[in-house]
Coordinates of C-alpha atoms in Angstrom, one line a residue:
M64 CA 0.2 -0.1 -0.1
L65 CA 1.4 3.9 -0.7
V66 CA -0.6 5.4 1.9
K67 CA -0.2 4.4 5.6
D68 CA -3.2 2.8 7.1
Y69 CA -3.9 4.7 11.2
G70 CA -6.4 2.4 11.1
G71 CA -9.4 4.5 9.7
E72 CA -10.2 7.1 6.5
I73 CA -8.0 9.8 7.4
D74 CA -8.6 13.6 5.1
W75 CA -5.2 14.6 5.5
N76 CA -5.3 18.5 3.9
I77 CA -1.4 19.5 2.0
G78 CA -0.2 22.7 2.6
A79 CA 0.5 23.4 -0.8
F80 CA -1.8 25.7 -2.6
C81 CA 0.1 28.6 -3.8
G82 CA 2.9 26.6 -3.4
H83 CA 3.9 23.5 -4.4
D84 CA 1.1 22.3 -7.1
E85 CA 3.6 21.1 -9.8
M86 CA 4.6 18.5 -6.8
M87 CA 1.1 18.1 -6.0
F88 CA 0.3 17.6 -9.4
D89 CA 2.9 15.2 -10.1
I90 CA 2.7 13.5 -7.0
D91 CA -0.9 12.6 -7.5
K92 CA 0.1 11.3 -11.8
A93 CA 2.8 9.2 -9.8
C94 CA -0.6 7.4 -7.8
K95 CA -2.3 6.6 -10.5
M96 CA 0.7 5.4 -12.6
A97 CA 0.6 3.2 -9.8
C98 CA -2.9 2.4 -9.4
E99 CA -2.3 3.8 -5.8
K100 CA -4.9 6.3 -4.4
N101 CA -2.2 9.7 -3.0
G102 CA -4.3 10.2 -0.3
I103 CA -5.2 13.3 -0.1
R104 CA -8.4 14.9 0.1
Y105 CA -7.2 18.6 0.4
V106 CA -4.9 21.8 0.2
F107 CA -4.5 25.3 1.7
G108 CA -2.8 28.5 0.5
S109 CA -3.2 31.8 -1.5
I110 CA -2.2 34.5 -3.2
S111 CA -1.6 37.5 -1.2
T112 CA -5.0 39.4 -0.3
I113 CA -6.5 41.7 2.3
L114 CA -7.8 38.4 3.8
Q115 CA -4.3 35.9 3.5
G116 CA -3.7 35.4 7.3
G117 CA -1.0 33.5 8.9
R118 CA 2.6 32.6 6.1
I119 CA 3.3 34.8 3.6
P120 CA 2.1 33.3 0.6
P121 CA 5.2 31.6 -0.7
Q122 CA 3.4 32.6 -4.4
K123 CA 2.2 35.9 -2.6
N124 CA 2.1 37.6 -7.0
L125 CA 0.4 34.6 -8.7
P126 CA -2.0 36.2 -11.4
V127 CA -5.7 35.5 -10.0
S128 CA -6.4 34.0 -13.3
E129 CA -3.7 31.4 -12.9
V130 CA -4.6 30.8 -9.0
L131 CA -8.2 29.6 -10.9
S132 CA -6.5 27.2 -12.8
R133 CA -4.5 26.0 -10.2
A134 CA -8.4 26.0 -8.1
D135 CA -9.8 23.7 -11.2
K136 CA -6.5 20.9 -11.7
Y137 CA -7.6 20.9 -8.3
N138 CA -10.6 20.3 -7.8
E139 CA -10.6 17.9 -11.1
L140 CA -8.9 15.4 -9.5
G141 CA -11.0 15.6 -6.1
I142 CA -9.5 17.1 -3.8
G143 CA -11.2 20.9 -1.8
V144 CA -9.4 23.9 -2.0
R145 CA -9.5 26.4 1.1
L146 CA -7.9 29.7 1.2
T147 CA -6.1 30.6 4.3
F148 CA -8.7 34.4 4.5
S149 CA -7.3 34.7 8.6
S150 CA -6.1 37.6 9.0
P151 CA -7.1 38.7 12.5
F152 CA -8.0 42.2 11.4
V153 CA -10.7 41.6 9.1
T154 CA -13.3 45.3 8.1
R155 CA -16.3 45.3 6.8
G156 CA -14.5 47.9 3.3
D157 CA -12.1 44.5 4.0
L158 CA -15.7 42.2 2.5
V159 CA -15.2 44.1 -1.0
D160 CA -12.2 43.8 -1.8
E161 CA -11.8 42.6 -5.7
T162 CA -9.4 39.7 -6.0
S163 CA -10.6 38.2 -2.5
N164 CA -14.3 38.0 -4.0
I165 CA -13.0 36.5 -7.8
M166 CA -11.3 33.7 -5.4
L167 CA -14.3 32.8 -3.5
R168 CA -16.6 32.9 -5.8
H169 CA -15.0 30.9 -8.3
L170 CA -14.1 28.0 -5.6
D171 CA -18.6 28.5 -4.4
H172 CA -18.8 27.8 -7.4
N173 CA -17.2 24.6 -8.2
N174 CA -18.7 23.8 -4.9
Q175 CA -22.2 24.0 -7.0
N176 CA -20.8 21.0 -9.4
G177 CA -20.7 18.2 -6.9
L178 CA -17.5 18.3 -5.4
K179 CA -16.8 15.4 -2.9
N180 CA -13.9 17.4 -0.9
R181 CA -15.0 20.5 -0.7
N182 CA -13.2 23.5 -1.4
G183 CA -13.6 25.9 1.8
V184 CA -11.9 28.9 3.6
I185 CA -9.5 29.0 7.2
V186 CA -10.7 32.2 8.5
M187 CA -10.5 33.6 11.8
S188 CA -12.9 36.9 11.5
D189 CA -16.8 36.3 12.5
L190 CA -17.3 39.3 10.2
L191 CA -15.4 36.9 7.8
A192 CA -17.2 34.1 8.4
D193 CA -21.3 35.4 8.4
Y194 CA -20.3 37.4 4.9
I195 CA -19.0 34.0 3.9
R196 CA -21.9 32.2 4.7
Y197 CA -24.6 34.5 3.2
M198 CA -22.5 35.2 -0.1
Y199 CA -21.7 31.8 0.0
P200 CA -22.8 29.6 1.1
N201 CA -21.9 26.1 -0.5
L202 CA -17.9 26.6 0.2
E203 CA -16.8 25.4 3.9
L204 CA -16.2 27.2 6.6
I205 CA -13.0 26.1 9.0
S206 CA -11.9 27.9 12.1
S207 CA -8.6 28.2 10.9
Q208 CA -5.7 28.0 14.4
V209 CA -4.8 31.7 14.6
K210 CA -8.2 32.0 15.9
P211 CA -7.4 30.2 19.3
S212 CA -4.1 31.5 19.4
V213 CA -5.6 35.4 18.4
E214 CA -9.2 35.4 21.3
V215 CA -8.4 33.3 24.3
G216 CA -3.8 31.9 24.1
L217 CA -2.6 28.8 23.6
G218 CA -3.1 27.0 26.4
N219 CA -6.2 28.9 28.3
D220 CA -8.0 26.8 25.1
S221 CA -10.8 24.8 26.8
A222 CA -12.9 21.6 24.7
E223 CA -16.0 23.8 25.6
Y224 CA -14.6 27.2 23.6
Y225 CA -14.3 25.3 20.8
N226 CA -17.2 23.3 21.4
R227 CA -18.8 26.9 20.9
L228 CA -16.1 27.1 17.5
L229 CA -17.8 24.0 16.0
D230 CA -21.4 25.2 16.5
R231 CA -20.2 27.9 13.6
F232 CA -18.5 26.3 11.7
D233 CA -17.6 23.1 9.3
I234 CA -14.3 22.2 11.2
V235 CA -12.4 24.0 13.6
V236 CA -8.4 23.4 13.9
V237 CA -7.2 22.8 18.0
N238 CA -4.5 23.1 18.8
P239 CA -2.8 19.9 18.2
F240 CA -1.0 19.8 21.6
K241 CA -4.3 19.1 23.6
I242 CA -3.7 15.7 22.4
H243 CA -1.6 15.6 25.3
D244 CA -4.5 15.8 27.7
E245 CA -7.5 12.7 28.1
Q246 CA -9.9 15.2 29.5
F247 CA -10.2 17.4 27.1
I248 CA -10.4 15.2 24.4
K249 CA -13.2 12.8 26.0
N250 CA -15.8 16.6 26.7
L251 CA -14.5 17.6 22.8
H252 CA -17.6 17.5 20.1
N253 CA -18.0 16.5 17.3
H254 CA -14.4 14.6 16.3
D255 CA -15.2 14.1 12.7
R256 CA -15.1 18.0 12.2
V257 CA -12.3 18.4 14.1
E258 CA -8.9 19.5 12.9
F259 CA -5.5 18.9 13.6
I260 CA -1.6 19.8 12.5
V261 CA 1.0 16.7 13.1
N262 CA 3.8 19.0 12.0
H263 CA 3.0 22.2 14.5
R264 CA 7.1 22.5 15.5
C265 CA 5.6 25.6 17.4
L266 CA 6.4 24.9 21.1
P267 CA 4.0 23.1 23.2
N268 CA 1.1 26.2 24.2
C269 CA 3.8 28.7 22.3
P270 CA 3.0 32.2 24.3
M271 CA 3.9 34.5 21.7
A272 CA 2.0 32.6 19.2
G273 CA -1.0 35.0 18.7
R274 CA 1.9 38.1 18.1
H275 CA 3.4 35.7 15.9
Y276 CA 0.0 35.2 13.8
Q277 CA -0.7 39.2 13.8
L278 CA 3.3 40.2 13.5
N279 CA 2.9 37.6 10.1
T280 CA -0.3 38.8 8.4
K281 CA 0.7 42.6 9.0
L282 CA 4.4 42.4 7.2
G283 CA 2.1 40.5 4.6
Q284 CA -0.2 43.1 4.1
A285 CA 2.5 45.7 4.3
I286 CA 4.5 44.0 1.4
V287 CA 1.6 44.0 -0.6
N288 CA 1.4 47.6 -0.3
G289 CA 4.8 48.6 -0.6
D290 CA 4.7 49.8 2.8
D291 CA 8.1 50.1 5.6
I292 CA 8.3 47.1 6.4
T293 CA 11.5 47.7 9.0
E294 CA 9.8 47.5 12.5
L295 CA 7.9 44.6 12.3
Q296 CA 10.9 43.1 11.1
N297 CA 11.9 44.2 14.4
Q298 CA 8.9 43.3 16.3
L299 CA 9.8 39.7 14.5
A300 CA 13.0 39.3 15.3
T301 CA 11.8 39.4 19.0
V302 CA 9.3 36.4 18.5
Y303 CA 11.9 34.2 16.8
N304 CA 14.8 35.0 19.4
Y305 CA 12.8 34.0 21.7
C306 CA 11.4 30.9 20.5
G307 CA 15.1 30.0 19.3
S308 CA 15.9 30.3 22.7
T309 CA 13.5 29.3 24.4
R310 CA 14.1 25.5 22.0
N311 CA 18.0 25.3 22.4
S312 CA 17.2 25.8 26.4
N313 CA 14.8 23.0 26.1
P314 CA 15.6 21.0 22.6
L315 CA 13.2 17.7 22.4
L316 CA 9.8 20.3 22.8
G317 CA 7.3 19.9 19.8
T318 CA 3.8 19.7 19.4
S319 CA 4.6 17.5 15.4
M320 CA 2.3 14.4 16.5
N321 CA 4.4 10.5 15.4
E322 CA 2.1 7.5 13.7
D323 CA 0.6 6.4 17.5
E324 CA -0.2 8.8 18.5
I325 CA -2.4 10.1 15.1
K326 CA -3.5 6.1 15.3
M327 CA -4.5 7.0 18.8
L328 CA -6.9 10.1 17.2
V329 CA -8.1 8.4 13.9
S330 CA -9.5 5.4 17.0
Q331 CA -11.9 8.0 18.8
G332 CA -13.2 9.0 15.5
F333 CA -10.4 12.0 14.5
K334 CA -10.1 12.7 9.9
H335 CA -9.5 16.1 9.4
F336 CA -5.3 16.2 9.7
K337 CA -3.4 19.6 8.5
I338 CA 0.3 19.4 6.9
E339 CA 1.9 23.0 7.4
G340 CA 3.4 22.8 4.7
R341 CA 3.1 25.9 1.8
E342 CA 6.5 28.6 2.5
N343 CA 8.4 25.2 3.4
N344 CA 11.8 24.6 1.1
I345 CA 10.6 20.9 -1.3
I346 CA 13.1 19.0 0.5
S347 CA 11.2 19.9 3.8
F348 CA 7.3 19.6 2.3
V349 CA 8.2 16.4 0.1
R350 CA 9.4 14.3 4.0
D351 CA 6.5 16.0 5.0
L352 CA 4.5 13.8 2.9
G353 CA 6.6 11.1 3.1
D354 CA 6.7 10.6 7.4
Y355 CA 3.1 11.1 6.6
V356 CA 0.7 10.3 4.6
F357 CA 2.5 7.9 2.8
N358 CA 5.0 4.7 3.3
H359 CA 7.8 5.5 3.2
E360 CA 9.7 2.5 0.4
M361 CA 6.2 3.3 -1.6
F362 CA 6.4 6.5 -1.2
E363 CA 10.5 6.4 -2.6
R364 CA 8.9 5.0 -6.2
V365 CA 6.4 7.9 -6.8
I366 CA 9.8 10.6 -6.2
H367 CA 11.7 8.3 -8.8
A368 CA 9.0 7.8 -11.7
I369 CA 8.6 11.5 -10.5
A370 CA 11.7 12.7 -11.0
G371 CA 11.3 10.4 -14.6
M372 CA 8.8 12.0 -15.9
M373 CA 10.8 15.7 -15.6
L374 CA 13.2 14.6 -17.6

Protein backbone atom coordinates (compact mmCIF):
# COMPACT_ATOMS: atom_id res chain seq x y z
CA MET A 1 0.00 0.00 0.00
CA LEU A 2 1.20 3.48 -0.87
CA VAL A 3 -0.87 5.40 1.68
CA LYS A 4 -0.16 4.75 5.35
CA ASP A 5 -2.84 2.87 7.29
CA TYR A 6 -3.74 4.54 10.58
CA GLY A 7 -6.67 2.23 11.28
CA GLY A 8 -9.40 4.38 9.74
CA GLU A 9 -10.28 7.05 7.23
CA ILE A 10 -8.09 10.15 7.09
CA ASP A 11 -8.78 13.31 5.10
CA TRP A 12 -5.32 14.83 4.66
CA ASN A 13 -5.15 18.61 4.20
CA ILE A 14 -1.81 19.74 2.75
CA GLY A 15 -0.18 23.19 2.72
CA ALA A 16 0.50 23.25 -1.01
CA PHE A 17 -1.88 25.65 -2.79
CA CYS A 18 0.02 28.51 -4.45
CA GLY A 19 3.22 26.97 -3.12
CA HIS A 20 3.87 23.37 -4.19
CA ASP A 21 1.17 22.79 -6.79
CA GLU A 22 3.30 21.20 -9.51
CA MET A 23 4.70 18.69 -7.03
CA MET A 24 1.17 17.83 -5.90
CA PHE A 25 0.00 17.33 -9.48
CA ASP A 26 3.02 15.13 -10.17
CA ILE A 27 2.38 13.07 -7.04
CA ASP A 28 -1.22 12.49 -8.11
CA LYS A 29 -0.09 11.45 -11.58
CA ALA A 30 2.56 9.10 -10.20
CA CYS A 31 0.04 7.53 -7.82
CA LYS A 32 -2.32 6.84 -10.72
CA MET A 33 0.54 5.32 -12.71
CA ALA A 34 1.13 2.99 -9.75
CA CYS A 35 -2.63 2.24 -9.59
CA GLU A 36 -2.75 3.71 -6.09
CA LYS A 37 -4.86 6.42 -4.49
CA ASN A 38 -2.88 9.42 -3.29
CA GLY A 39 -4.77 9.88 -0.02
CA ILE A 40 -4.82 13.69 -0.13
CA ARG A 41 -8.26 15.28 0.11
CA TYR A 42 -7.52 19.01 0.48
CA VAL A 43 -4.84 21.62 -0.11
CA PHE A 44 -4.66 25.05 1.51
CA GLY A 45 -2.99 28.37 0.75
CA SER A 46 -3.56 31.64 -1.09
CA ILE A 47 -1.94 34.58 -2.81
CA SER A 48 -1.63 37.85 -0.91
CA THR A 49 -4.90 39.69 -0.39
CA ILE A 50 -6.24 41.90 2.41
CA LEU A 51 -7.91 38.80 3.89
CA GLN A 52 -4.86 36.51 3.77
CA GLY A 53 -3.48 35.67 7.22
CA GLY A 54 -0.71 33.72 8.89
CA ARG A 55 2.30 32.78 6.80
CA ILE A 56 3.30 35.00 3.90
CA PRO A 57 2.35 33.13 0.70
CA PRO A 58 5.44 31.81 -1.13
CA GLN A 59 3.91 32.66 -4.53
CA LYS A 60 2.10 35.74 -3.31
CA ASN A 61 2.05 37.56 -6.64
CA LEU A 62 0.51 34.94 -8.91
CA PRO A 63 -2.13 36.35 -11.30
CA VAL A 64 -5.66 35.55 -10.16
CA SER A 65 -6.29 33.72 -13.44
CA GLU A 66 -3.44 31.33 -12.60
CA VAL A 67 -4.80 30.79 -9.07
CA LEU A 68 -8.21 29.85 -10.48
CA SER A 69 -6.62 27.55 -13.05
CA ARG A 70 -4.72 25.69 -10.33
CA ALA A 71 -7.85 25.44 -8.20
CA ASP A 72 -9.74 23.96 -11.16
CA LYS A 73 -7.03 21.38 -11.71
CA TYR A 74 -7.17 20.30 -8.07
CA ASN A 75 -10.96 20.08 -8.25
CA GLU A 76 -10.75 17.98 -11.42
CA LEU A 77 -8.54 15.57 -9.44
CA GLY A 78 -11.16 15.45 -6.67
CA ILE A 79 -9.07 17.57 -4.27
CA GLY A 80 -10.72 20.44 -2.41
CA VAL A 81 -9.04 23.85 -2.12
CA ARG A 82 -9.08 25.90 1.08
CA LEU A 83 -8.15 29.59 1.03
CA THR A 84 -6.16 30.86 4.02
CA PHE A 85 -8.18 34.00 4.72
CA SER A 86 -7.27 33.96 8.42
CA SER A 87 -6.40 37.62 8.99
CA PRO A 88 -7.35 38.77 12.51
CA PHE A 89 -7.82 42.34 11.26
CA VAL A 90 -10.78 42.08 8.86
CA THR A 91 -12.96 45.20 8.57
CA ARG A 92 -16.28 45.66 6.77
CA GLY A 93 -14.46 47.53 4.03
CA ASP A 94 -12.16 44.52 3.47
CA LEU A 95 -15.12 42.27 2.67
CA VAL A 96 -15.56 43.81 -0.79
CA ASP A 97 -11.93 43.22 -1.82
CA GLU A 98 -12.16 42.32 -5.51
CA THR A 99 -9.36 39.74 -5.66
CA SER A 100 -10.60 37.87 -2.61
CA ASN A 101 -14.18 37.76 -3.88
CA ILE A 102 -13.14 36.53 -7.32
CA MET A 103 -11.47 33.52 -5.67
CA LEU A 104 -14.34 32.94 -3.24
CA ARG A 105 -16.94 33.13 -6.01
CA HIS A 106 -15.01 30.72 -8.22
CA LEU A 107 -14.52 28.08 -5.52
CA ASP A 108 -18.15 28.43 -4.42
CA HIS A 109 -19.28 27.89 -8.03
CA ASN A 110 -17.09 24.79 -8.36
CA ASN A 111 -18.69 23.34 -5.24
CA GLN A 112 -22.09 23.52 -6.94
CA ASN A 113 -20.87 20.86 -9.36
CA GLY A 114 -21.01 18.28 -6.58
CA LEU A 115 -17.39 18.01 -5.42
CA LYS A 116 -17.04 15.28 -2.78
CA ASN A 117 -14.19 17.13 -1.07
CA ARG A 118 -15.63 20.63 -0.99
CA ASN A 119 -13.69 23.85 -1.41
CA GLY A 120 -13.56 26.02 1.69
CA VAL A 121 -12.06 28.97 3.52
CA ILE A 122 -9.89 28.97 6.65
CA VAL A 123 -10.87 32.02 8.70
CA MET A 124 -10.29 33.68 12.05
CA SER A 125 -12.73 36.61 11.81
CA ASP A 126 -16.39 36.08 12.75
CA LEU A 127 -17.24 39.06 10.54
CA LEU A 128 -15.69 37.33 7.55
CA ALA A 129 -17.28 34.01 8.48
CA ASP A 130 -20.74 35.59 8.51
CA TYR A 131 -20.06 37.29 5.16
CA ILE A 132 -18.96 34.03 3.52
CA ARG A 133 -21.95 32.13 4.93
CA TYR A 134 -24.27 34.69 3.37
CA MET A 135 -22.51 35.34 0.05
CA TYR A 136 -20.93 31.95 -0.66
CA PRO A 137 -23.03 29.35 1.16
CA ASN A 138 -21.56 26.37 -0.70
CA LEU A 139 -18.09 26.88 0.80
CA GLU A 140 -16.96 25.04 3.91
CA LEU A 141 -15.92 27.29 6.79
CA ILE A 142 -12.85 26.18 8.73
CA SER A 143 -11.83 27.86 11.99
CA SER A 144 -8.09 28.55 11.90
CA GLN A 145 -5.60 27.86 14.70
CA VAL A 146 -5.03 31.61 14.50
CA LYS A 147 -8.39 32.03 16.23
CA PRO A 148 -7.61 30.45 19.63
CA SER A 149 -4.05 31.80 19.48
CA VAL A 150 -5.32 35.37 19.22
CA GLU A 151 -8.66 35.23 21.06
CA VAL A 152 -7.78 33.30 24.22
CA GLY A 153 -4.13 32.23 23.92
CA LEU A 154 -2.92 28.66 23.51
CA GLY A 155 -3.07 26.94 26.87
CA ASN A 156 -6.25 28.81 27.79
CA ASP A 157 -8.26 27.15 25.00
CA SER A 158 -10.74 24.82 26.69
CA ALA A 159 -12.93 22.10 25.19
CA GLU A 160 -15.91 24.39 25.83
CA TYR A 161 -14.26 27.10 23.73
CA TYR A 162 -13.79 24.74 20.78
CA ASN A 163 -17.29 23.31 21.18
CA ARG A 164 -18.67 26.84 20.73
CA LEU A 165 -16.61 27.13 17.54
CA LEU A 166 -18.04 23.82 16.34
CA ASP A 167 -21.51 25.38 16.60
CA ARG A 168 -20.39 28.07 14.14
CA PHE A 169 -17.89 26.41 11.78
CA ASP A 170 -17.94 23.26 9.66
CA ILE A 171 -14.42 22.23 10.73
CA VAL A 172 -12.38 23.52 13.66
CA VAL A 173 -8.57 23.39 13.88
CA VAL A 174 -7.55 22.54 17.45
CA ASN A 175 -4.28 23.23 19.25
CA PRO A 176 -2.28 20.01 18.59
CA PHE A 177 -0.79 19.92 22.09
CA LYS A 178 -4.30 19.17 23.39
CA ILE A 179 -3.96 15.55 22.33
CA HIS A 180 -2.04 14.98 25.57
CA ASP A 181 -5.07 16.08 27.64
CA GLU A 182 -7.33 13.04 27.99
CA GLN A 183 -10.14 14.99 29.68
CA PHE A 184 -10.04 17.63 26.93
CA ILE A 185 -10.43 14.98 24.22
CA LYS A 186 -13.27 13.37 26.15
CA ASN A 187 -15.16 16.68 26.44
CA LEU A 188 -14.61 17.73 22.83
CA HIS A 189 -17.69 17.34 20.60
CA ASN A 190 -17.98 16.27 16.95
CA HIS A 191 -14.65 14.53 16.55
CA ASP A 192 -15.36 14.05 12.84
CA ARG A 193 -15.31 17.84 12.35
CA VAL A 194 -12.09 18.57 14.26
CA GLU A 195 -8.73 19.00 12.52
CA PHE A 196 -5.24 18.63 14.03
CA ILE A 197 -1.93 19.85 12.61
CA VAL A 198 0.45 16.87 12.73
CA ASN A 199 3.76 18.61 11.94
CA HIS A 200 3.36 21.82 13.94
CA ARG A 201 6.90 22.36 15.21
CA CYS A 202 6.11 25.33 17.39
CA LEU A 203 6.53 25.18 21.17
CA PRO A 204 3.63 23.58 23.07
CA ASN A 205 1.07 26.25 23.97
CA CYS A 206 3.50 28.91 22.74
CA PRO A 207 2.65 32.21 24.49
CA MET A 208 3.94 34.11 21.43
CA ALA A 209 1.73 32.29 18.90
CA GLY A 210 -1.00 34.93 18.74
CA ARG A 211 1.47 37.77 18.32
CA HIS A 212 3.42 35.78 15.73
CA TYR A 213 0.29 35.24 13.60
CA GLN A 214 -0.67 38.91 13.91
CA LEU A 215 2.78 40.18 12.93
CA ASN A 216 2.99 37.78 9.98
CA THR A 217 -0.36 39.05 8.71
CA LYS A 218 0.66 42.70 9.11
CA LEU A 219 3.96 42.00 7.36
CA GLY A 220 2.22 40.32 4.44
CA GLN A 221 -0.19 43.23 4.05
CA ALA A 222 2.65 45.78 4.30
CA ILE A 223 4.56 44.00 1.54
CA VAL A 224 1.49 44.04 -0.71
CA ASN A 225 0.96 47.76 -0.01
CA GLY A 226 4.62 48.62 -0.54
CA ASP A 227 4.95 49.98 3.01
CA ASP A 228 8.12 50.16 5.08
CA ILE A 229 8.46 46.80 6.87
CA THR A 230 11.50 47.55 9.02
CA GLU A 231 9.63 47.90 12.32
CA LEU A 232 7.54 44.77 11.67
CA GLN A 233 10.69 42.81 10.90
CA ASN A 234 12.22 44.04 14.18
CA GLN A 235 9.14 42.93 16.11
CA LEU A 236 9.20 39.52 14.42
CA ALA A 237 12.87 39.20 15.28
CA THR A 238 11.92 39.53 18.96
CA VAL A 239 9.46 36.65 18.54
CA TYR A 240 12.04 34.50 16.75
CA ASN A 241 14.66 35.24 19.39
CA TYR A 242 12.27 34.11 22.12
CA CYS A 243 11.41 30.92 20.23
CA GLY A 244 15.05 30.20 19.42
CA SER A 245 16.34 30.69 22.96
CA THR A 246 13.49 28.62 24.43
CA ARG A 247 14.08 25.81 21.96
CA ASN A 248 17.82 25.84 22.62
CA SER A 249 17.11 25.43 26.32
CA ASN A 250 14.51 22.69 25.67
CA PRO A 251 15.51 20.99 22.39
CA LEU A 252 12.97 18.16 22.72
CA LEU A 253 9.97 20.47 23.00
CA GLY A 254 7.53 20.41 20.09
CA THR A 255 4.01 19.48 19.05
CA SER A 256 4.67 17.24 16.03
CA MET A 257 2.73 13.98 16.27
CA ASN A 258 4.01 10.46 15.82
CA GLU A 259 2.17 7.57 14.16
CA ASP A 260 0.87 6.11 17.43
CA GLU A 261 -0.66 9.46 18.41
CA ILE A 262 -2.41 9.78 15.06
CA LYS A 263 -3.70 6.19 15.36
CA MET A 264 -5.03 7.03 18.84
CA LEU A 265 -6.93 10.01 17.47
CA VAL A 266 -8.29 8.04 14.51
CA SER A 267 -9.55 5.35 16.89
CA GLN A 268 -11.56 8.06 18.66
CA GLY A 269 -13.26 9.28 15.50
CA PHE A 270 -10.93 12.08 14.35
CA LYS A 271 -10.26 12.03 10.61
CA HIS A 272 -9.12 15.53 9.61
CA PHE A 273 -5.34 16.03 9.76
CA LYS A 274 -3.33 18.94 8.42
CA ILE A 275 0.27 19.17 7.22
CA GLU A 276 1.85 22.62 7.24
CA GLY A 277 4.45 23.47 4.64
CA ARG A 278 3.40 26.03 2.04
CA GLU A 279 6.42 28.16 3.03
CA ASN A 280 8.81 25.17 3.35
CA ASN A 281 11.37 24.30 0.70
CA ILE A 282 10.54 21.35 -1.53
CA ILE A 283 12.81 18.94 0.37
CA SER A 284 11.10 19.63 3.70
CA PHE A 285 7.69 19.50 2.04
CA VAL A 286 8.30 16.08 0.45
CA ARG A 287 9.88 14.77 3.68
CA ASP A 288 6.70 15.54 5.64
CA LEU A 289 4.50 13.86 3.04
CA GLY A 290 6.73 10.80 3.26
CA ASP A 291 6.67 10.86 7.06
CA TYR A 292 2.92 11.18 7.46
CA VAL A 293 0.86 10.35 4.36
CA PHE A 294 2.81 7.73 2.43
CA ASN A 295 4.78 4.61 3.26
CA HIS A 296 8.46 5.39 2.83
CA GLU A 297 9.44 2.60 0.43
CA MET A 298 6.46 3.12 -1.85
CA PHE A 299 6.74 6.91 -1.68
CA GLU A 300 10.37 6.65 -2.73
CA ARG A 301 9.16 4.89 -5.87
CA VAL A 302 6.66 7.69 -6.47
CA ILE A 303 9.40 10.33 -6.17
CA HIS A 304 11.58 8.38 -8.59
CA ALA A 305 8.64 8.20 -11.00
CA ILE A 306 8.19 11.98 -10.70
CA ALA A 307 11.88 12.49 -11.41
CA GLY A 308 11.49 10.29 -14.49
CA MET A 309 8.55 12.36 -15.73
CA MET A 310 10.62 15.53 -15.36
CA LEU A 311 13.49 14.25 -17.52
